mmCIF file of C-alpha atoms in Angstrom:
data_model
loop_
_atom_site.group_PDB
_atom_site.id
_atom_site.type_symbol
_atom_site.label_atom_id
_atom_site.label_comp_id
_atom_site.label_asym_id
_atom_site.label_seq_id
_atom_site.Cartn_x
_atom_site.Cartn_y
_atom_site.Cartn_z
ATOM 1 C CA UNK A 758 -0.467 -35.681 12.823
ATOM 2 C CA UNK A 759 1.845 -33.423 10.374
ATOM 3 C CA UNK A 760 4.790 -31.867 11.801
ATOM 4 C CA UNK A 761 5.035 -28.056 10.501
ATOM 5 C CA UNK A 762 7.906 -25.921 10.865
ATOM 6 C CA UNK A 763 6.988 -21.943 10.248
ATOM 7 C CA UNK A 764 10.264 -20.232 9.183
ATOM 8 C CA UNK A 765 9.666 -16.358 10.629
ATOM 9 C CA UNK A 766 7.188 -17.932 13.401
ATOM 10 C CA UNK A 767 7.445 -14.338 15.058
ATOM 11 C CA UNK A 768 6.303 -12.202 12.492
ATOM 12 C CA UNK A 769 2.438 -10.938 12.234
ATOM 13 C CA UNK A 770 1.502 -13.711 9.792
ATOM 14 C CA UNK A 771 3.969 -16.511 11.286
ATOM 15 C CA UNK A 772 2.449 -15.346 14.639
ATOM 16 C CA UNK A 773 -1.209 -15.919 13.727
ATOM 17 C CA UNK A 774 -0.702 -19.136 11.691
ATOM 18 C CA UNK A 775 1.111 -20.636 14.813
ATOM 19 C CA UNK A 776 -2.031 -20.168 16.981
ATOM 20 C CA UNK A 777 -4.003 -21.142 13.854
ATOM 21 C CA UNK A 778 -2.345 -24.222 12.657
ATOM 22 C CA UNK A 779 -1.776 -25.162 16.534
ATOM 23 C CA UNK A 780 -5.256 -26.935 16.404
ATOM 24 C CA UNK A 781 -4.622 -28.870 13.495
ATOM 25 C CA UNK A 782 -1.109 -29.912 13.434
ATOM 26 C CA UNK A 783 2.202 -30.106 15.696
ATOM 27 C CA UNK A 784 3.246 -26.993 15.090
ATOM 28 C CA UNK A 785 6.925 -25.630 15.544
ATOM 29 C CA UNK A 786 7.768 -21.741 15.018
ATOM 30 C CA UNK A 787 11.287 -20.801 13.841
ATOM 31 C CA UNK A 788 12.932 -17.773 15.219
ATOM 32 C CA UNK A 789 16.015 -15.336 15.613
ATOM 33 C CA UNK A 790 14.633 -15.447 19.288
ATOM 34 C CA UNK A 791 11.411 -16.855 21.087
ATOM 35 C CA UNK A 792 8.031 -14.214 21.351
ATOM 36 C CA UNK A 793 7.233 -13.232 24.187
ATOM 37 C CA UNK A 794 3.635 -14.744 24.607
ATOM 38 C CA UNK A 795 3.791 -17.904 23.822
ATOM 39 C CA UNK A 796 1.011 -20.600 22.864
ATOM 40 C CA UNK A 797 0.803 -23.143 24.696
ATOM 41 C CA UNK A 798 0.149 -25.648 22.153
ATOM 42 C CA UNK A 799 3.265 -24.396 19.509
ATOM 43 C CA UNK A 800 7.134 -25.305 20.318
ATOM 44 C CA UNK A 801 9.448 -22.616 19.561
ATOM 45 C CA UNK A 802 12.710 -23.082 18.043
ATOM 46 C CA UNK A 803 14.942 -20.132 18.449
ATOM 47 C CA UNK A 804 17.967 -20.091 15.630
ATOM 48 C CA UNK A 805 19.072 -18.016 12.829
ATOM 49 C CA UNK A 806 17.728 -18.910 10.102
ATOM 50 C CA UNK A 807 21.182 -17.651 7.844
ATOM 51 C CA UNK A 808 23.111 -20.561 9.878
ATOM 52 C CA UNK A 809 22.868 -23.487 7.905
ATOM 53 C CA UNK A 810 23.724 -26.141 10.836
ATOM 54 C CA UNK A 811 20.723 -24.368 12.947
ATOM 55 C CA UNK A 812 18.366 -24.624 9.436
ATOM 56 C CA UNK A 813 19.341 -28.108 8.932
ATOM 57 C CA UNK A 814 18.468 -29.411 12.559
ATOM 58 C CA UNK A 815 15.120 -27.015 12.633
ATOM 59 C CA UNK A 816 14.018 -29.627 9.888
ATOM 60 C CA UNK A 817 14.451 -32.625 11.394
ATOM 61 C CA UNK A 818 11.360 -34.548 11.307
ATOM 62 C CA UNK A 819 9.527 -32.000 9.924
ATOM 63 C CA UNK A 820 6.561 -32.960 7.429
ATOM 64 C CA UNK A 821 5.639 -29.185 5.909
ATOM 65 C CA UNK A 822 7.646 -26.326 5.761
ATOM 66 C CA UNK A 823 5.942 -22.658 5.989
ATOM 67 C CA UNK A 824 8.592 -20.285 4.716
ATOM 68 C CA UNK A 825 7.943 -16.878 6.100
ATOM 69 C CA UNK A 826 10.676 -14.859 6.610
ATOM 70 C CA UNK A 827 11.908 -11.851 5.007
ATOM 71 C CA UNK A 828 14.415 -9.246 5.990
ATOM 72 C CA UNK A 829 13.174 -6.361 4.093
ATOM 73 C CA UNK A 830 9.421 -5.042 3.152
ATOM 74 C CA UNK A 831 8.128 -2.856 0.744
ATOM 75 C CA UNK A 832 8.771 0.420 1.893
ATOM 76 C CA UNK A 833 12.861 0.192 3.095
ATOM 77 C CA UNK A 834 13.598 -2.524 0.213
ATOM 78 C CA UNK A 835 14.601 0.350 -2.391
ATOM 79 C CA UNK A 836 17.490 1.069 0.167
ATOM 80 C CA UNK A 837 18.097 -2.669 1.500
ATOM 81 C CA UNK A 838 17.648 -4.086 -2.120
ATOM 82 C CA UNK A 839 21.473 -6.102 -1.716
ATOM 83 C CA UNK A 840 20.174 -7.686 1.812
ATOM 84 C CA UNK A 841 17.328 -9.428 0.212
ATOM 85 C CA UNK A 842 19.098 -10.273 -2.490
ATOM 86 C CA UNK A 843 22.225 -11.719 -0.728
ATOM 87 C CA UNK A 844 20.787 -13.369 1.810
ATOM 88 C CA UNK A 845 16.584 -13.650 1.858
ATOM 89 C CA UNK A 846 17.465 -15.051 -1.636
ATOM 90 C CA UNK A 847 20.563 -16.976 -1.571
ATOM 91 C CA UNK A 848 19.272 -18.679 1.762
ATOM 92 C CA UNK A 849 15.968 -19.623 0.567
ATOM 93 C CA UNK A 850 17.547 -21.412 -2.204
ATOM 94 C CA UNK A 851 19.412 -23.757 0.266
ATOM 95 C CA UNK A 852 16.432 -24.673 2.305
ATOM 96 C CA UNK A 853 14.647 -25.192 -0.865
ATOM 97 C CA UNK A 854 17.497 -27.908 -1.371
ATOM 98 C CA UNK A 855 17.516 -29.508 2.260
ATOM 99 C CA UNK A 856 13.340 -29.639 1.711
ATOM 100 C CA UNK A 857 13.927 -31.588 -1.152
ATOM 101 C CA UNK A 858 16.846 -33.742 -0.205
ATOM 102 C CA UNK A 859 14.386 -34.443 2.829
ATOM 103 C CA UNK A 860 10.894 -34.686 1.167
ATOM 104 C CA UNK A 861 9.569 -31.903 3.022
ATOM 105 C CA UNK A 862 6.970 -30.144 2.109
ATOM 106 C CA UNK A 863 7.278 -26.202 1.531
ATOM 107 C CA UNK A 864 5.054 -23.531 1.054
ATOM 108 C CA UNK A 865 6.578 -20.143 0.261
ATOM 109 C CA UNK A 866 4.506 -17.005 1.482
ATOM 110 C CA UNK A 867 5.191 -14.696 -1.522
ATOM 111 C CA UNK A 868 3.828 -10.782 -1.983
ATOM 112 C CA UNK A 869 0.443 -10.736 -4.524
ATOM 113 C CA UNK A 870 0.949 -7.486 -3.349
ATOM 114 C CA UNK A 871 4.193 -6.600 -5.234
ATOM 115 C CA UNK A 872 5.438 -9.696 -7.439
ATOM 116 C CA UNK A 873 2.906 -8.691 -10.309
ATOM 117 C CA UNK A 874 3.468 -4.651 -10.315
ATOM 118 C CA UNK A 875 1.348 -2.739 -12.763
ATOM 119 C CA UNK A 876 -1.230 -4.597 -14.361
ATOM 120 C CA UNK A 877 -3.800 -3.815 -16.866
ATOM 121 C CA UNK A 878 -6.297 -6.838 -16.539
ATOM 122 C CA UNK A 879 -7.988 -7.016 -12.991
ATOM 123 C CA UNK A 880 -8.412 -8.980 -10.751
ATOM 124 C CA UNK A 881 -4.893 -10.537 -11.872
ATOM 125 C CA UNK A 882 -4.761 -14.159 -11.858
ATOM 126 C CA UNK A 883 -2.367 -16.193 -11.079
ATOM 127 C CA UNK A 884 -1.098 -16.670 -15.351
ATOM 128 C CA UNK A 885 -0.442 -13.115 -15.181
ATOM 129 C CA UNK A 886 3.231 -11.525 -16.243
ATOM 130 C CA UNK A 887 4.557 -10.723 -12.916
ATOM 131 C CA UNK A 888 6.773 -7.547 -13.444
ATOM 132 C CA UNK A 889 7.501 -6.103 -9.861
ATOM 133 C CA UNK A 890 8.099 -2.282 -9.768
ATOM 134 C CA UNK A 891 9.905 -2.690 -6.427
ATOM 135 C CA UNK A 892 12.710 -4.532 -5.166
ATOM 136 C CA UNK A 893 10.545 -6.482 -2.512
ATOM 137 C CA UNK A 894 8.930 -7.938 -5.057
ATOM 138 C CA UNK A 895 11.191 -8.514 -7.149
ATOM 139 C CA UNK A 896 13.112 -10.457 -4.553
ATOM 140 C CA UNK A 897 10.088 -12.743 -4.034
ATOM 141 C CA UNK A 898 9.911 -13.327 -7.107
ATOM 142 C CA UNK A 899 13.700 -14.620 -7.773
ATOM 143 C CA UNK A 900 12.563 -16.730 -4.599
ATOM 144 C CA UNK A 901 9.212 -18.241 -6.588
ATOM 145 C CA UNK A 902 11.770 -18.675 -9.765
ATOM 146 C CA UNK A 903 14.222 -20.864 -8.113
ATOM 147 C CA UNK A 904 11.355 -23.061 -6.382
ATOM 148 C CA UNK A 905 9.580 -23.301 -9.809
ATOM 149 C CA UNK A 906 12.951 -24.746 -10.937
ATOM 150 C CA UNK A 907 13.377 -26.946 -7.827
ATOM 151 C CA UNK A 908 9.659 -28.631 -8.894
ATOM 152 C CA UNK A 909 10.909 -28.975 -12.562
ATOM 153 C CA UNK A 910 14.267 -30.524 -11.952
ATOM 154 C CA UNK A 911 13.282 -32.577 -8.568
ATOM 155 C CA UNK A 912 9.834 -33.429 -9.350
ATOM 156 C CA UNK A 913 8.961 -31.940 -5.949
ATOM 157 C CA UNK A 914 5.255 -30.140 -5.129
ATOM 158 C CA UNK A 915 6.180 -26.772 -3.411
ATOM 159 C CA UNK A 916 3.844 -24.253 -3.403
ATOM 160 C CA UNK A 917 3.856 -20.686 -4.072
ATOM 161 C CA UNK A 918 1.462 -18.819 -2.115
ATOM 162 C CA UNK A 919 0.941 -14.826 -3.033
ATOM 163 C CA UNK A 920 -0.803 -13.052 -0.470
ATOM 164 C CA UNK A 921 -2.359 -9.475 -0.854
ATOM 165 C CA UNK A 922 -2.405 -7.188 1.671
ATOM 166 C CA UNK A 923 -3.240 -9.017 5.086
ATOM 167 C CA UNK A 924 -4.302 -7.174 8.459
ATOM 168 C CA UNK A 925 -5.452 -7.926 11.652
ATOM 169 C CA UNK A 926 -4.617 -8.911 15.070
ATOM 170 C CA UNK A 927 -0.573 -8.797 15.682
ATOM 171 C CA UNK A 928 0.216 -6.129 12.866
ATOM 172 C CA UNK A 929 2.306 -3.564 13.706
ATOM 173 C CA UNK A 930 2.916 -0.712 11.028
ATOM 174 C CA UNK A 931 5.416 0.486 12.884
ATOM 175 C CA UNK A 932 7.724 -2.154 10.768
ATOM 176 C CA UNK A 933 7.005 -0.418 7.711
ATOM 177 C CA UNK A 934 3.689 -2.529 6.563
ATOM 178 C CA UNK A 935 -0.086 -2.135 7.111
ATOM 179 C CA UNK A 936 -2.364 0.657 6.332
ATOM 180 C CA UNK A 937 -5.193 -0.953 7.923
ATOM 181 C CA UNK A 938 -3.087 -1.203 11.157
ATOM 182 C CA UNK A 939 -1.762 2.311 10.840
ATOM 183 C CA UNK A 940 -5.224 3.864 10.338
ATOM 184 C CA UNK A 941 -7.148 2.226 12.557
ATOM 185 C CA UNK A 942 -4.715 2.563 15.450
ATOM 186 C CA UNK A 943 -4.139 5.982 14.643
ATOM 187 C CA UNK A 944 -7.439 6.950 14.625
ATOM 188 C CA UNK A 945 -8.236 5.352 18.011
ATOM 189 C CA UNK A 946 -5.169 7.970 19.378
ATOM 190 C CA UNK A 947 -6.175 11.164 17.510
ATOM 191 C CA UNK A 948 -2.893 11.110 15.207
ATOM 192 C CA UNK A 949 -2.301 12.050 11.806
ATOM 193 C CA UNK A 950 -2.971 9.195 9.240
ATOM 194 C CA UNK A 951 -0.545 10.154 6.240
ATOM 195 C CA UNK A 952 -1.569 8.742 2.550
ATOM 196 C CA UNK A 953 1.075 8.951 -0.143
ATOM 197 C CA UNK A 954 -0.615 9.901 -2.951
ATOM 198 C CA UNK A 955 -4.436 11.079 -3.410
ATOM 199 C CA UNK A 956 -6.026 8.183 -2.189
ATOM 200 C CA UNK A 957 -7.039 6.377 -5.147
ATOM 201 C CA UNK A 958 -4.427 3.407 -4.801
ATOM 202 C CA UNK A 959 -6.911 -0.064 -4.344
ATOM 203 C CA UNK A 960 -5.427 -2.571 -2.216
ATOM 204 C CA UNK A 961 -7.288 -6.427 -1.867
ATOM 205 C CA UNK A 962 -7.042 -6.764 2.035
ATOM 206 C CA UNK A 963 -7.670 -9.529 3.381
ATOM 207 C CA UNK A 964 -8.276 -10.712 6.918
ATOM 208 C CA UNK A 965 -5.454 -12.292 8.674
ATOM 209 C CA UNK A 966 -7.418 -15.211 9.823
ATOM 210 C CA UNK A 967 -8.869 -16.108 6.315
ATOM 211 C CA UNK A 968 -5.070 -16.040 5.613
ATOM 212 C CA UNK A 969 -4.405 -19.012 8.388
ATOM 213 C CA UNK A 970 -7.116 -20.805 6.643
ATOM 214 C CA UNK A 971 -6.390 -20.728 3.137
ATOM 215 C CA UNK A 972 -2.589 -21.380 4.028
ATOM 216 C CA UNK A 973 -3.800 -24.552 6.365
ATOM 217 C CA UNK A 974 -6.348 -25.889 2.867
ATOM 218 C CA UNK A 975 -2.950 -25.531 0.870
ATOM 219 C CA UNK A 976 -1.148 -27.888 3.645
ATOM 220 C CA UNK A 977 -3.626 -30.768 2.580
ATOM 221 C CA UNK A 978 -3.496 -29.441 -1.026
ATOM 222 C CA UNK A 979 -1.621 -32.650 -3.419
ATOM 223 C CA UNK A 980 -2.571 -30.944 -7.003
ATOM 224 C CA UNK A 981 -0.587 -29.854 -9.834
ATOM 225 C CA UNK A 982 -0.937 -26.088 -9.445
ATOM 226 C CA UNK A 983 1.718 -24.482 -7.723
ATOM 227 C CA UNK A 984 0.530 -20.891 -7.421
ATOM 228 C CA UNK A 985 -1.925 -19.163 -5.703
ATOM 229 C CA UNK A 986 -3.240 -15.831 -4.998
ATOM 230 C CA UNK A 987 -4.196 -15.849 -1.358
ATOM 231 C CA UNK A 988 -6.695 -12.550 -1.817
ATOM 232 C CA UNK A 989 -10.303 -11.526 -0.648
ATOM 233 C CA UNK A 990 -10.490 -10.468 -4.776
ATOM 234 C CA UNK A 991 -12.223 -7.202 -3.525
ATOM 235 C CA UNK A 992 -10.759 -4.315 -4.379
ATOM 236 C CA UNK A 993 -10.267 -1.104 -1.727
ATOM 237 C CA UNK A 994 -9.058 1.831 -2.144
ATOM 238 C CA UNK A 995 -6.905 4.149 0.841
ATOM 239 C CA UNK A 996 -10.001 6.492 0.813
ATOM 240 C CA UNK A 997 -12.594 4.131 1.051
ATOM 241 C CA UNK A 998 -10.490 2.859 4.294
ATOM 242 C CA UNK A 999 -10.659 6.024 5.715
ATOM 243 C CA UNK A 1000 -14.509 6.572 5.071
ATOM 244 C CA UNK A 1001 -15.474 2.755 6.623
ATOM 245 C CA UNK A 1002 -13.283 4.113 9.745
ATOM 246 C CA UNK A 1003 -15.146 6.632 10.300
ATOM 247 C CA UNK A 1004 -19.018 4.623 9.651
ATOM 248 C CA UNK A 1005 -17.002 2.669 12.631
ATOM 249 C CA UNK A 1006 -17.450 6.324 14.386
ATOM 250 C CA UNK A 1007 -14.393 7.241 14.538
ATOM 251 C CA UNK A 1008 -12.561 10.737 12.844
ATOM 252 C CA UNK A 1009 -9.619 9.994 11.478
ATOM 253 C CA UNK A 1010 -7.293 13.181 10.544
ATOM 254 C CA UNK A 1011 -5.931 12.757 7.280
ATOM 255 C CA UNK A 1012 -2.788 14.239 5.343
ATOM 256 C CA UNK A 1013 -1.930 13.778 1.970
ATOM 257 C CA UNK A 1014 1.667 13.461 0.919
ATOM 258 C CA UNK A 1015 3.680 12.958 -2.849
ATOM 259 C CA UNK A 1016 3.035 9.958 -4.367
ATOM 260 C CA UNK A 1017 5.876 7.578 -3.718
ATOM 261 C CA UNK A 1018 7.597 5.299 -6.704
ATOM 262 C CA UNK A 1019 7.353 1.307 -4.938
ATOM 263 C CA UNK A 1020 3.265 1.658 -4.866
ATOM 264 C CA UNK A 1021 0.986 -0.032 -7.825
ATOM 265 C CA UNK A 1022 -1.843 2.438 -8.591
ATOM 266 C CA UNK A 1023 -3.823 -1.034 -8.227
ATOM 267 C CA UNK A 1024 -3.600 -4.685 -6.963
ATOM 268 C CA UNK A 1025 -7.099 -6.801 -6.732
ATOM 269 C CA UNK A 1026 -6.453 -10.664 -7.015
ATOM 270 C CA UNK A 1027 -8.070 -13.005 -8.857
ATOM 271 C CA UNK A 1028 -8.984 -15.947 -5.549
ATOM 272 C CA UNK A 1029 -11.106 -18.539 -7.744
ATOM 273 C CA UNK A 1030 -8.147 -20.903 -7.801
ATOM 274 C CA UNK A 1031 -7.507 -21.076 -4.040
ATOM 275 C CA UNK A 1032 -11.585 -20.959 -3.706
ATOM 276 C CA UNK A 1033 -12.072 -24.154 -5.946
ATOM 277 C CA UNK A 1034 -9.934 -26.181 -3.031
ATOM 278 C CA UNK A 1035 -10.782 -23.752 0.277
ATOM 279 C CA UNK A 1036 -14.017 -24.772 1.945
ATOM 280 C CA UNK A 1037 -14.623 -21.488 4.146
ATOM 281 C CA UNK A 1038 -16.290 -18.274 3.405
ATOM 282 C CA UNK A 1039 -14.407 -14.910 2.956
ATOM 283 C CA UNK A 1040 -14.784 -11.985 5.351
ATOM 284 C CA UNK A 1041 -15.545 -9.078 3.257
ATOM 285 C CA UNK A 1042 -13.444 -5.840 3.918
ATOM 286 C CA UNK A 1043 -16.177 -3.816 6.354
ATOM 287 C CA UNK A 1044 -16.843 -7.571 8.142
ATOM 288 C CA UNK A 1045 -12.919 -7.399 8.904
ATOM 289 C CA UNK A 1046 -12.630 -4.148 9.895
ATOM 290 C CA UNK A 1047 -14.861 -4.096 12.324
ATOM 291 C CA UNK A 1048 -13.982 -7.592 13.782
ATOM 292 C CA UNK A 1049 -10.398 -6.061 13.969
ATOM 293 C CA UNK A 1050 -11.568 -2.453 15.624
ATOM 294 C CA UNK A 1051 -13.351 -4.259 17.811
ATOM 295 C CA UNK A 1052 -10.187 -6.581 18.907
ATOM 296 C CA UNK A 1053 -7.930 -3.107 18.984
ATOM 297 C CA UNK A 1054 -10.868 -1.553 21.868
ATOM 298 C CA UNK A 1055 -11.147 -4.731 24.074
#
């Protein structure tokens, strides 16, 4: 059985592929410190990632790396653009080196979100001209860069994998991430939901477990390809959110705001790629909403 170590084991998608992966593999989440519910089936490695003794023995005997950390997100990167630059960067670069000097494995959890910015052609696939509007995104993609050039130089097979907009169990939007989160929670409490912008901005969400999946078909993946959109390829926009929340019953109070500069008008990815190799059907958008509602109401 594979050995895989999920760098950022904490956060809402390291979280959810550590009780995913759990019943496939031996799984091992890496951590500033350990959560505080635990499954019982994961061990969890607490370490800083930025210490490169602690990174180096984290990868002992490891068969797959799941690289899943980042210090900044969309919405505070314009302000923290140096951190993820100077370290989310610089850092991944090393463990891209140890991986290779170790034949590990690695799949990088890039943002499909951000990395391509504003595109014309929709759904984007994967060929596209990624031109990132933000500095999130941009700093994913100077990650993706310097693994491209790892698999040129090294003759290694890590993977790129661009995810859209993911929600579900374990979000919090609280960390500056997750519409879906944000309105359905807010909803549930009577608070106001605020949308920057008119509404119109699509988004391809995607349920967090069909995330776990698709990432878990990529572990067993030994093509050529090297990038993939991780995506439901259906495209949604802030509005129609708000109008499946309330065909859920609910009455969500909604206030719109000023646009803001870091959000595409529209991201819908193109999945076919990831579909030609992923055996499992999609939830569509209203079939994960109301499996997540119903999680968020016991």
């Amino acid at each position: 059985m594979k050995n895989v170590l999920i760098i950022g084991g904490n956060g809402f998608i390291g979280t959810n592929l550590a009780k995913y992966l759990s019943t496939l593999y031996n799984v091992f989440s890496f951590d500033i410190q350990n959560p505080k519910q635990k499954e019982k089936n994961v061990t969890y490695i607490e370490g800083d990632f930025f210490d490169d003794e602690v990174l180096n023995r984290a990868l002992e005997n490891i068969d797959v790396v799941i690289h899943s950390l980042s210090t900044v997100n969309p919405g505070n990167s314009n302000t923290r653009f140096m951190q993820g630059y100077s370290r989310d960067f610089v850092q991944s670069a090393h463990l891209f080196d140890l991986c290779v000097q170790k034949n590990i494995k690695v799949i990088f959890l890039s943002s499909g979100g951000t990395v391509y910015g504003i595109q014309d052609v929709q759904p984007i696939k994967e060929d596209a001209l990624a031109n990132p509007i933000n500095h999130y995104g941009s700093v994913k993609l100077c990650i993706e860069t310097v693994l491209k050039t790892f698999n040129k130089q090294s003759h290694s097979k890590m993977i790129i994998a661009r995810i859209s907009n993911p929600y579900g169990p374990g979000q919090d939007f609280n960390k500056g991430v997750g519409f879906i989160d944000a309105a359905l929670k807010k909803a549930l409490n009577n608070e106001t939901i605020e949308i920057w912008g008119d509404g119109t901005v699509v988004r391809d969400y995607i349920y967090i477990e069909d995330v776990c999946k698709m990432i878990a078909t990529l572990i067993e993946y030994d093509g050529e390809e090297e990038v993939f959109n991780i995506s439901s390829n259906e495209g949604v926009s802030l509005n129609d959110v708000i109008k499946e929340i309330r065909e859920l019953g609910l009455n969500p109070n909604v206030v719109y705001k000023d646009a803001r500069s870091v959000d595409v008008p529209k991201v819908v990815l193109d999945n076919s790629k990831i579909e030609s190799i992923h055996s499992f059907e999609i939830q569509s958008f209203k079939e994960g909403l109301c499996k997540y509602y119903q999680y968020l109401i016991g």
